[in-house]
XYZ file of C-alpha atoms in Angstrom:
525
model
C -3.580 -18.298 -65.014
C -0.728 -20.382 -66.451
C -2.841 -23.403 -67.769
C -5.285 -20.845 -69.274
C -2.392 -19.770 -70.590
C -0.899 -23.268 -71.738
C -4.061 -24.068 -72.585
C -4.041 -21.149 -75.204
C -1.137 -22.214 -76.217
C -1.678 -25.405 -77.282
C -4.874 -24.314 -79.068
C -2.767 -22.152 -81.443
C -0.762 -24.915 -82.304
C -3.858 -26.771 -83.132
C -4.980 -24.070 -85.141
C -1.681 -23.087 -87.133
C -1.503 -27.091 -87.720
C -4.572 -27.419 -89.461
C -4.371 -24.768 -91.640
C -1.096 -25.869 -93.028
C -0.191 -28.030 -96.082
C 1.337 -30.613 -93.728
C -2.129 -31.635 -92.243
C -4.080 -31.772 -95.343
C -1.569 -34.644 -96.383
C -1.417 -35.981 -92.828
C -5.433 -36.138 -93.351
C -5.043 -38.180 -97.262
C -2.079 -40.070 -96.316
C -4.757 -41.255 -93.540
C -7.653 -42.185 -95.915
C -5.203 -44.011 -97.945
C -4.013 -46.163 -94.692
C -7.717 -46.283 -93.763
C -8.655 -47.756 -97.514
C -6.553 -50.444 -97.040
C -7.969 -53.800 -97.218
C -6.288 -55.855 -94.806
C -7.381 -53.365 -92.216
C -10.488 -54.583 -90.013
C -12.892 -52.333 -88.264
C -12.353 -53.176 -84.813
C -8.392 -51.716 -85.534
C -9.117 -49.496 -87.393
C -8.421 -46.326 -85.286
C -4.753 -48.374 -84.153
C -4.108 -49.931 -87.976
C -4.109 -46.081 -88.902
C -2.339 -44.845 -86.688
C 0.458 -47.805 -86.926
C 0.725 -46.773 -90.861
C 1.340 -43.237 -90.454
C 4.100 -44.226 -88.161
C 5.583 -46.817 -90.402
C 5.390 -43.992 -93.596
C 7.245 -41.771 -91.399
C 3.802 -39.365 -90.811
C 4.769 -38.855 -86.822
C 8.367 -37.681 -87.882
C 7.117 -34.839 -89.840
C 4.554 -34.243 -87.868
C 6.707 -33.989 -84.478
C 9.221 -31.644 -87.131
C 6.220 -29.089 -87.784
C 5.638 -28.797 -83.512
C 8.980 -28.449 -82.673
C 9.182 -25.930 -85.426
C 6.167 -24.210 -83.859
C 7.526 -24.001 -80.715
C 11.083 -22.541 -81.484
C 9.189 -19.866 -83.297
C 6.426 -19.041 -81.163
C 8.397 -19.206 -77.662
C 5.783 -18.815 -74.940
C 5.708 -15.121 -73.753
C 6.305 -14.339 -69.818
C 2.627 -11.707 -70.044
C 0.353 -14.318 -71.876
C -2.442 -11.259 -71.240
C -0.722 -8.395 -72.699
C -1.445 -6.795 -75.788
C -0.117 -7.834 -78.527
C 2.564 -4.957 -79.547
C 3.514 -5.494 -75.619
C 4.162 -9.256 -76.495
C 6.085 -8.041 -80.297
C 8.187 -6.117 -77.876
C 8.161 -5.030 -74.137
C 9.591 -2.117 -74.334
C 7.421 1.617 -75.042
C 10.429 3.455 -76.430
C 12.030 0.479 -78.361
C 8.292 0.209 -79.974
C 9.004 4.088 -80.618
C 12.192 3.958 -81.918
C 11.463 1.133 -84.359
C 8.121 3.309 -85.565
C 10.420 6.083 -86.612
C 13.068 4.192 -88.624
C 10.532 2.721 -90.285
C 8.777 6.051 -90.829
C 12.151 7.163 -92.095
C 12.508 4.113 -94.433
C 9.176 5.097 -96.175
C 10.244 8.704 -96.658
C 13.056 8.133 -97.938
C 10.978 5.368 -100.416
C 8.398 8.100 -101.646
C 11.083 10.473 -101.700
C 12.792 8.882 -104.309
C 9.340 7.890 -106.384
C 8.630 12.184 -106.338
C 12.830 12.854 -107.883
C 12.369 10.125 -110.478
C 8.882 10.118 -111.460
C 8.929 6.483 -111.167
C 5.359 4.703 -109.540
C 5.971 2.554 -106.388
C 3.864 -0.258 -108.644
C 2.935 -0.436 -112.134
C 2.265 -3.277 -114.403
C 3.769 -4.123 -117.058
C 2.640 -4.264 -120.491
C 1.666 -7.822 -122.271
C 4.738 -7.410 -124.437
C 7.005 -6.974 -121.345
C 5.655 -9.724 -119.387
C 6.689 -11.985 -122.273
C 10.299 -10.672 -122.841
C 10.871 -11.034 -119.298
C 9.245 -14.312 -118.780
C 11.474 -15.637 -121.957
C 15.256 -14.175 -120.651
C 13.984 -15.408 -116.828
C 17.338 -16.835 -116.186
C 19.285 -14.066 -117.737
C 17.734 -11.068 -115.552
C 21.188 -10.160 -114.970
C 21.856 -10.008 -118.545
C 19.063 -8.308 -119.776
C 18.094 -6.234 -116.586
C 17.164 -2.479 -115.830
C 19.590 -0.524 -117.626
C 22.897 0.980 -115.971
C 21.876 4.878 -116.291
C 18.039 3.653 -115.053
C 20.205 1.870 -112.314
C 22.739 4.650 -111.701
C 19.716 6.669 -110.502
C 18.281 4.290 -108.073
C 20.088 4.873 -104.882
C 19.330 2.226 -101.427
C 16.934 3.232 -99.144
C 19.546 2.386 -96.672
C 22.077 1.223 -95.346
C 24.168 -0.463 -91.887
C 25.719 2.632 -91.050
C 22.732 4.109 -91.740
C 20.677 1.649 -89.258
C 23.591 1.709 -86.500
C 22.737 5.053 -86.340
C 19.825 4.901 -85.518
C 21.058 2.198 -82.806
C 23.702 4.410 -80.937
C 20.977 7.035 -80.585
C 18.769 4.489 -78.891
C 17.952 6.405 -75.215
C 15.274 5.015 -72.021
C 14.494 8.359 -70.861
C 12.745 6.388 -67.289
C 16.080 5.019 -66.666
C 17.920 6.782 -64.189
C 19.231 4.339 -61.400
C 22.944 2.940 -61.960
C 22.949 -0.551 -63.859
C 23.791 -3.862 -62.622
C 27.624 -4.574 -63.699
C 26.609 -7.180 -66.164
C 24.956 -4.449 -68.002
C 27.307 -1.924 -67.820
C 28.759 -0.611 -70.900
C 31.887 0.687 -70.047
C 33.698 2.569 -73.201
C 30.461 0.985 -75.747
C 28.141 3.283 -77.157
C 25.188 1.011 -76.528
C 23.208 3.210 -74.608
C 20.318 0.739 -73.360
C 20.857 -1.811 -70.658
C 19.565 -4.723 -72.460
C 20.763 -8.367 -70.547
C 23.143 -10.475 -72.115
C 25.151 -13.395 -71.022
C 27.925 -13.716 -69.182
C 31.379 -15.921 -71.358
C 30.118 -18.704 -68.633
C 26.906 -18.914 -70.014
C 27.987 -18.708 -73.148
C 30.745 -20.934 -72.801
C 28.259 -23.650 -71.763
C 25.794 -22.921 -74.457
C 28.648 -23.800 -77.017
C 30.584 -26.263 -75.259
C 30.819 -29.043 -78.072
C 32.944 -26.523 -80.343
C 35.850 -26.126 -77.525
C 38.811 -27.140 -78.322
C 39.226 -30.327 -77.862
C 35.928 -31.061 -79.753
C 36.648 -32.332 -83.601
C 34.756 -30.190 -86.088
C 34.182 -31.053 -89.775
C 36.076 -28.245 -91.655
C 39.116 -27.713 -88.828
C 41.931 -29.110 -90.144
C 43.885 -29.329 -87.046
C 42.802 -33.164 -85.054
C 45.144 -34.174 -82.851
C 43.834 -38.139 -82.072
C 42.631 -39.117 -85.462
C 43.500 -38.882 -88.871
C 40.862 -36.489 -90.411
C 40.118 -38.111 -93.435
C 39.004 -40.936 -90.967
C 37.094 -38.300 -88.630
C 35.274 -36.833 -92.062
C 34.466 -40.106 -93.240
C 33.139 -40.863 -89.891
C 31.568 -37.776 -90.008
C 29.254 -38.394 -93.457
C 28.518 -42.054 -92.782
C 26.476 -40.854 -89.497
C 25.042 -37.971 -90.954
C 23.604 -39.870 -93.415
C 22.081 -41.677 -90.590
C 20.699 -38.019 -89.129
C 19.096 -37.774 -92.806
C 17.693 -41.027 -93.290
C 15.841 -40.751 -89.956
C 14.407 -37.196 -90.845
C 14.372 -35.359 -87.228
C 14.568 -31.596 -86.890
C 16.242 -31.849 -83.814
C 18.386 -34.446 -83.838
C 19.952 -33.121 -87.244
C 19.946 -29.650 -85.247
C 22.333 -31.906 -82.789
C 24.596 -32.870 -85.097
C 24.948 -29.686 -86.985
C 26.948 -28.333 -84.070
C 30.085 -29.973 -84.620
C 28.761 -28.557 -88.656
C 27.584 -29.681 -91.750
C 30.012 -31.657 -94.519
C 29.875 -30.000 -97.917
C 27.656 -33.260 -99.394
C 25.229 -32.921 -96.883
C 24.660 -29.690 -95.908
C 22.186 -29.232 -98.537
C 19.648 -32.008 -97.394
C 20.476 -31.264 -93.488
C 19.791 -27.645 -93.146
C 16.173 -28.616 -94.537
C 15.467 -30.695 -92.330
C 16.605 -28.010 -89.493
C 14.543 -25.901 -91.234
C 11.982 -28.266 -91.796
C 11.519 -27.171 -95.675
C 9.863 -30.127 -97.715
C 9.445 -28.852 -101.377
C 6.655 -31.093 -103.008
C 4.423 -29.941 -105.860
C 2.221 -27.409 -104.394
C 5.414 -25.780 -103.457
C 6.377 -25.851 -106.854
C 3.156 -24.378 -107.742
C 2.880 -21.363 -105.095
C 6.340 -20.315 -106.422
C 5.290 -20.310 -110.558
C 2.831 -17.809 -108.706
C 4.859 -15.406 -107.325
C 7.127 -15.948 -110.380
C 4.112 -14.681 -112.599
C 3.303 -11.841 -109.964
C 7.019 -10.567 -110.824
C 6.324 -10.743 -114.184
C 2.931 -8.872 -114.431
C 3.898 -5.890 -112.271
C 6.840 -4.256 -112.017
C 7.908 -2.524 -107.873
C 9.881 0.144 -107.308
C 11.235 -2.666 -104.753
C 12.527 -4.704 -107.646
C 15.157 -2.342 -109.140
C 16.472 -1.837 -105.559
C 17.469 -5.266 -105.526
C 18.886 -5.079 -108.606
C 20.560 -2.163 -107.403
C 21.425 -4.019 -104.378
C 22.778 -7.585 -105.700
C 25.113 -5.510 -108.589
C 26.590 -3.682 -106.146
C 27.366 -6.414 -103.507
C 27.250 -10.456 -104.941
C 27.988 -8.910 -108.770
C 31.360 -7.395 -107.670
C 31.911 -10.476 -105.425
C 34.635 -12.938 -106.740
C 33.028 -15.558 -105.050
C 29.452 -14.797 -105.622
C 29.230 -13.009 -109.130
C 28.427 -16.292 -111.169
C 25.089 -16.090 -109.189
C 23.860 -13.225 -110.342
C 20.634 -14.706 -112.542
C 20.178 -17.322 -110.075
C 19.863 -14.265 -107.048
C 16.882 -12.475 -108.610
C 15.413 -15.483 -109.300
C 15.101 -15.737 -105.329
C 15.011 -12.388 -104.473
C 11.975 -11.246 -107.166
C 9.465 -13.966 -105.946
C 10.167 -12.763 -102.440
C 9.064 -9.681 -102.659
C 5.452 -10.915 -103.347
C 5.453 -13.758 -100.659
C 2.889 -12.737 -99.059
C 3.014 -15.650 -96.385
C 6.269 -13.824 -95.423
C 3.965 -11.218 -93.504
C 3.298 -14.272 -90.791
C 7.080 -13.123 -89.534
C 6.023 -10.240 -87.964
C 4.298 -12.164 -85.058
C 7.504 -12.294 -83.804
C 9.034 -9.308 -85.135
C 8.836 -5.610 -83.997
C 8.587 -4.187 -87.234
C 5.363 -3.581 -88.858
C 5.620 -4.205 -92.614
C 4.971 -0.884 -94.374
C 1.558 -0.077 -96.076
C 0.518 2.071 -99.310
C -2.499 4.122 -100.249
C -4.314 3.871 -103.858
C -4.109 7.231 -105.046
C -6.681 9.880 -103.549
C -7.291 7.655 -100.217
C -4.822 7.997 -97.902
C -5.239 7.943 -94.721
C -8.045 5.128 -95.187
C -7.445 1.519 -94.105
C -9.933 0.114 -96.371
C -7.781 1.484 -99.381
C -4.552 0.560 -98.018
C -2.073 -2.853 -99.177
C 1.372 -3.863 -97.793
C 3.895 -2.631 -99.935
C 6.408 -4.818 -100.940
C 3.412 -7.727 -100.645
C 5.796 -9.199 -98.381
C 6.222 -6.614 -96.315
C 10.341 -6.061 -96.368
C 12.185 -3.118 -97.995
C 15.772 -4.045 -98.813
C 18.381 -2.245 -97.522
C 22.596 -2.494 -99.000
C 23.730 -5.781 -98.403
C 20.292 -7.680 -98.482
C 21.088 -10.214 -101.259
C 23.715 -11.151 -98.944
C 21.789 -13.363 -96.859
C 21.060 -15.133 -100.103
C 24.471 -15.825 -101.616
C 26.008 -18.400 -99.361
C 22.496 -20.676 -99.984
C 23.856 -20.544 -103.865
C 26.626 -22.920 -103.440
C 24.181 -25.802 -101.638
C 20.739 -25.807 -103.799
C 20.764 -25.967 -108.042
C 17.084 -25.333 -107.784
C 15.344 -22.196 -107.298
C 12.573 -23.466 -105.631
C 14.361 -25.413 -103.040
C 16.888 -22.502 -102.981
C 14.067 -19.804 -102.577
C 12.035 -21.643 -99.790
C 15.138 -22.314 -97.503
C 16.797 -18.355 -97.742
C 12.669 -17.993 -97.085
C 12.863 -19.860 -94.219
C 16.919 -18.948 -92.916
C 14.816 -14.837 -92.847
C 11.580 -15.590 -91.022
C 13.228 -17.565 -88.469
C 16.366 -15.411 -88.442
C 17.851 -12.930 -90.445
C 14.336 -10.353 -89.929
C 16.089 -10.038 -86.257
C 19.081 -8.484 -87.860
C 17.598 -5.428 -88.960
C 14.614 -4.621 -86.519
C 14.997 -2.168 -83.381
C 13.905 -4.509 -80.350
C 15.186 -5.457 -77.246
C 14.860 -9.766 -77.940
C 18.431 -10.802 -76.993
C 19.497 -12.309 -80.803
C 18.395 -8.698 -82.181
C 20.713 -6.472 -83.443
C 20.871 -4.107 -80.495
C 21.244 -7.254 -78.145
C 24.074 -8.043 -80.571
C 25.860 -5.216 -80.474
C 25.417 -4.565 -76.831
C 26.806 -8.965 -76.418
C 29.995 -7.300 -78.580
C 30.620 -5.138 -76.492
C 30.544 -6.772 -73.568
C 33.252 -8.961 -74.877
C 35.049 -7.562 -76.217
C 35.524 -4.687 -73.316
C 35.918 -8.654 -70.924
C 38.364 -9.691 -72.948
C 40.555 -7.243 -74.686
C 40.311 -4.104 -72.177
C 43.176 -2.459 -73.475
C 42.395 -2.481 -77.324
C 39.004 -1.574 -76.638
C 40.231 1.229 -74.884
C 42.726 2.288 -77.396
C 40.403 2.346 -79.795
C 38.424 4.480 -78.423
C 40.839 6.537 -77.671
C 42.000 7.336 -80.988
C 38.413 7.534 -82.376
C 37.336 4.170 -83.505
C 34.657 2.495 -81.848
C 34.888 -1.234 -83.103
C 30.984 -1.578 -82.995
C 31.201 0.419 -85.836
C 33.509 -1.446 -88.119
C 31.938 -4.788 -86.544
C 28.054 -4.034 -87.129
C 27.796 -4.960 -90.404
C 29.470 -7.941 -90.254
C 26.898 -9.008 -87.927
C 23.488 -7.295 -89.790
C 24.525 -9.236 -93.199
C 25.830 -12.399 -90.607
C 29.278 -11.880 -91.847
C 28.287 -12.810 -95.668
C 30.677 -11.343 -98.229
C 33.076 -10.497 -95.590
C 34.308 -14.179 -94.880
C 35.104 -16.653 -97.390
C 32.139 -19.175 -98.664
C 32.676 -21.984 -97.400
C 34.015 -19.988 -93.527
C 30.262 -18.095 -93.211
C 28.545 -21.540 -93.802
C 30.338 -23.248 -91.181
C 29.091 -20.778 -89.183
C 25.419 -20.681 -89.916
C 25.775 -24.233 -89.400
C 26.455 -22.900 -85.989
C 23.556 -21.004 -85.983
C 20.960 -23.412 -87.352
C 22.205 -25.667 -84.564
C 22.098 -23.873 -81.880
C 19.000 -21.657 -82.933
C 20.863 -18.849 -81.840
C 22.895 -15.578 -83.613
C 24.541 -14.767 -80.786
C 27.655 -16.554 -82.074
C 27.458 -13.434 -84.275
C 29.277 -11.324 -81.636
C 31.522 -13.700 -80.687
C 33.139 -14.421 -83.727
C 33.225 -10.055 -84.043
C 35.103 -10.574 -80.568
C 37.314 -12.827 -81.918
C 38.360 -11.119 -85.252
C 39.516 -8.017 -83.297
C 41.750 -10.609 -80.819
C 43.308 -12.034 -83.718
C 44.385 -8.970 -85.366
C 44.867 -7.198 -81.824
C 48.746 -6.702 -82.430
C 48.310 -4.452 -85.553
C 45.394 -2.956 -83.999
C 46.699 -1.814 -81.049
C 49.370 -0.090 -83.713
C 46.780 2.402 -85.128
C 45.574 5.375 -84.646
C 42.967 6.672 -86.943
C 39.399 5.212 -87.647
C 40.504 4.555 -91.602
C 43.414 3.164 -89.970
C 41.562 0.168 -88.023
C 39.235 0.314 -90.709
C 42.176 -1.520 -93.610
C 43.818 -3.728 -90.716
C 40.400 -5.153 -90.832
C 39.190 -4.856 -94.788
C 40.055 -8.451 -95.584
C 38.257 -10.925 -93.839
C 38.859 -13.562 -96.866
C 41.690 -15.285 -94.957
C 39.951 -16.153 -91.757
C 38.578 -19.644 -90.368
C 35.430 -18.596 -88.156
C 35.503 -22.303 -86.396
C 38.537 -22.000 -84.676
C 38.378 -18.339 -83.740
C 35.444 -19.080 -82.367
C 37.244 -21.468 -80.163
C 39.724 -19.486 -79.505
C 37.245 -16.188 -78.517
C 35.538 -19.062 -76.264
C 37.715 -21.601 -74.347
C 41.147 -19.971 -74.961
C 41.150 -18.252 -71.809
């Protein structure tokens, strides 16, 4: 049975490759090699293979296979129903479904109250005007009065209430010590990593290891270390091998190389076909006005536009987020997600599947703060097309887990449990004090983790943090940093007597350095 499953996994991998653009490009490259006059018929196979290897196609194919294996992990229940493989715990599936219904109800209520449709076709004149000001959408977007009527469908605090309310009515036995949450508010027992497992996982970040972006080198001059890192990084980029780039990035990416290294780790190679696809998405934005567009406009105005670091990228953000909402390729990530893309029905055909469409087309309804997933990337890429594809991969491989209910160890529920567990173990006195004054720590740190610290840390610190997310292919570093911040501000937090006072102590994180805090949290005890 195991062999059959492995065989099916390989067949699924091959099928995924055959339907990809890489397969077509590889086929064309093989034909070009076969047509070379210097190649003899008797050596055709070996000659074509050697030519493809010499041209770097073997690395591109290996990167694609590696990406598939990382984004499609082998399930422990190969013959289980699809919904069970997406989320094995029935009570979490039900909770996610209930949450999705609540989001849709909120969206539909807004449509009814404001008397606006979910979608409408733009008049030709409006299309031409929007096309002419595509790079200035922030200046000439929806009017302030209109936007003032639009409200975010939900915010992190709303989702936190859902996470806190999760319970398994079938669970009655006393949990093992490693699962137990003595003082926390996460009530379901999920297995999360022990501190020693995290230390082993992030061993390349240990205190005795020099890190890019950290000015505390002891053995070698900072300038020499950075020069060596840049020199090595250029060789890594030249090799064009994703796993090699991941290994390199475990100690951080130099600013000048970060954009290229991230493309390698995410397997992003933008060509003419990708540019054409982005233009098609742009055309869809011009042709149809969605209610989701206004949610995105509102979110950018409330977050990035009010941030001293990101306000200059307002127009850039619209050029990414609006096409993103139309991209049906993003629906693929729901194969690995506990979530289900919402549907809308043609008027008068409610409940009839033949008249149902995904809404929005990418299946993702944005929340308050959603734009901050994109904002730090604006420092890395000058072209909106490359920025778009890097963001799309970041979302589909990582960020989608931060706003859905699941038992995955890197889902927001597991990250919340890991945060509470680590803080209780490392700072029991602090945790108990905050709990006793009515301030559950997760109620403060949840929004940090849900937004991957974007908008809370300084932009360069966010990028250094995201270096490690990509390098280790894990979001577990988010609760580790959250615990480190509480430890760092412990002296002041021990003096607070109210929730508002604790929030004030942790309101400004822009002066903090992410990597040293993580190192202290993991390796100083």
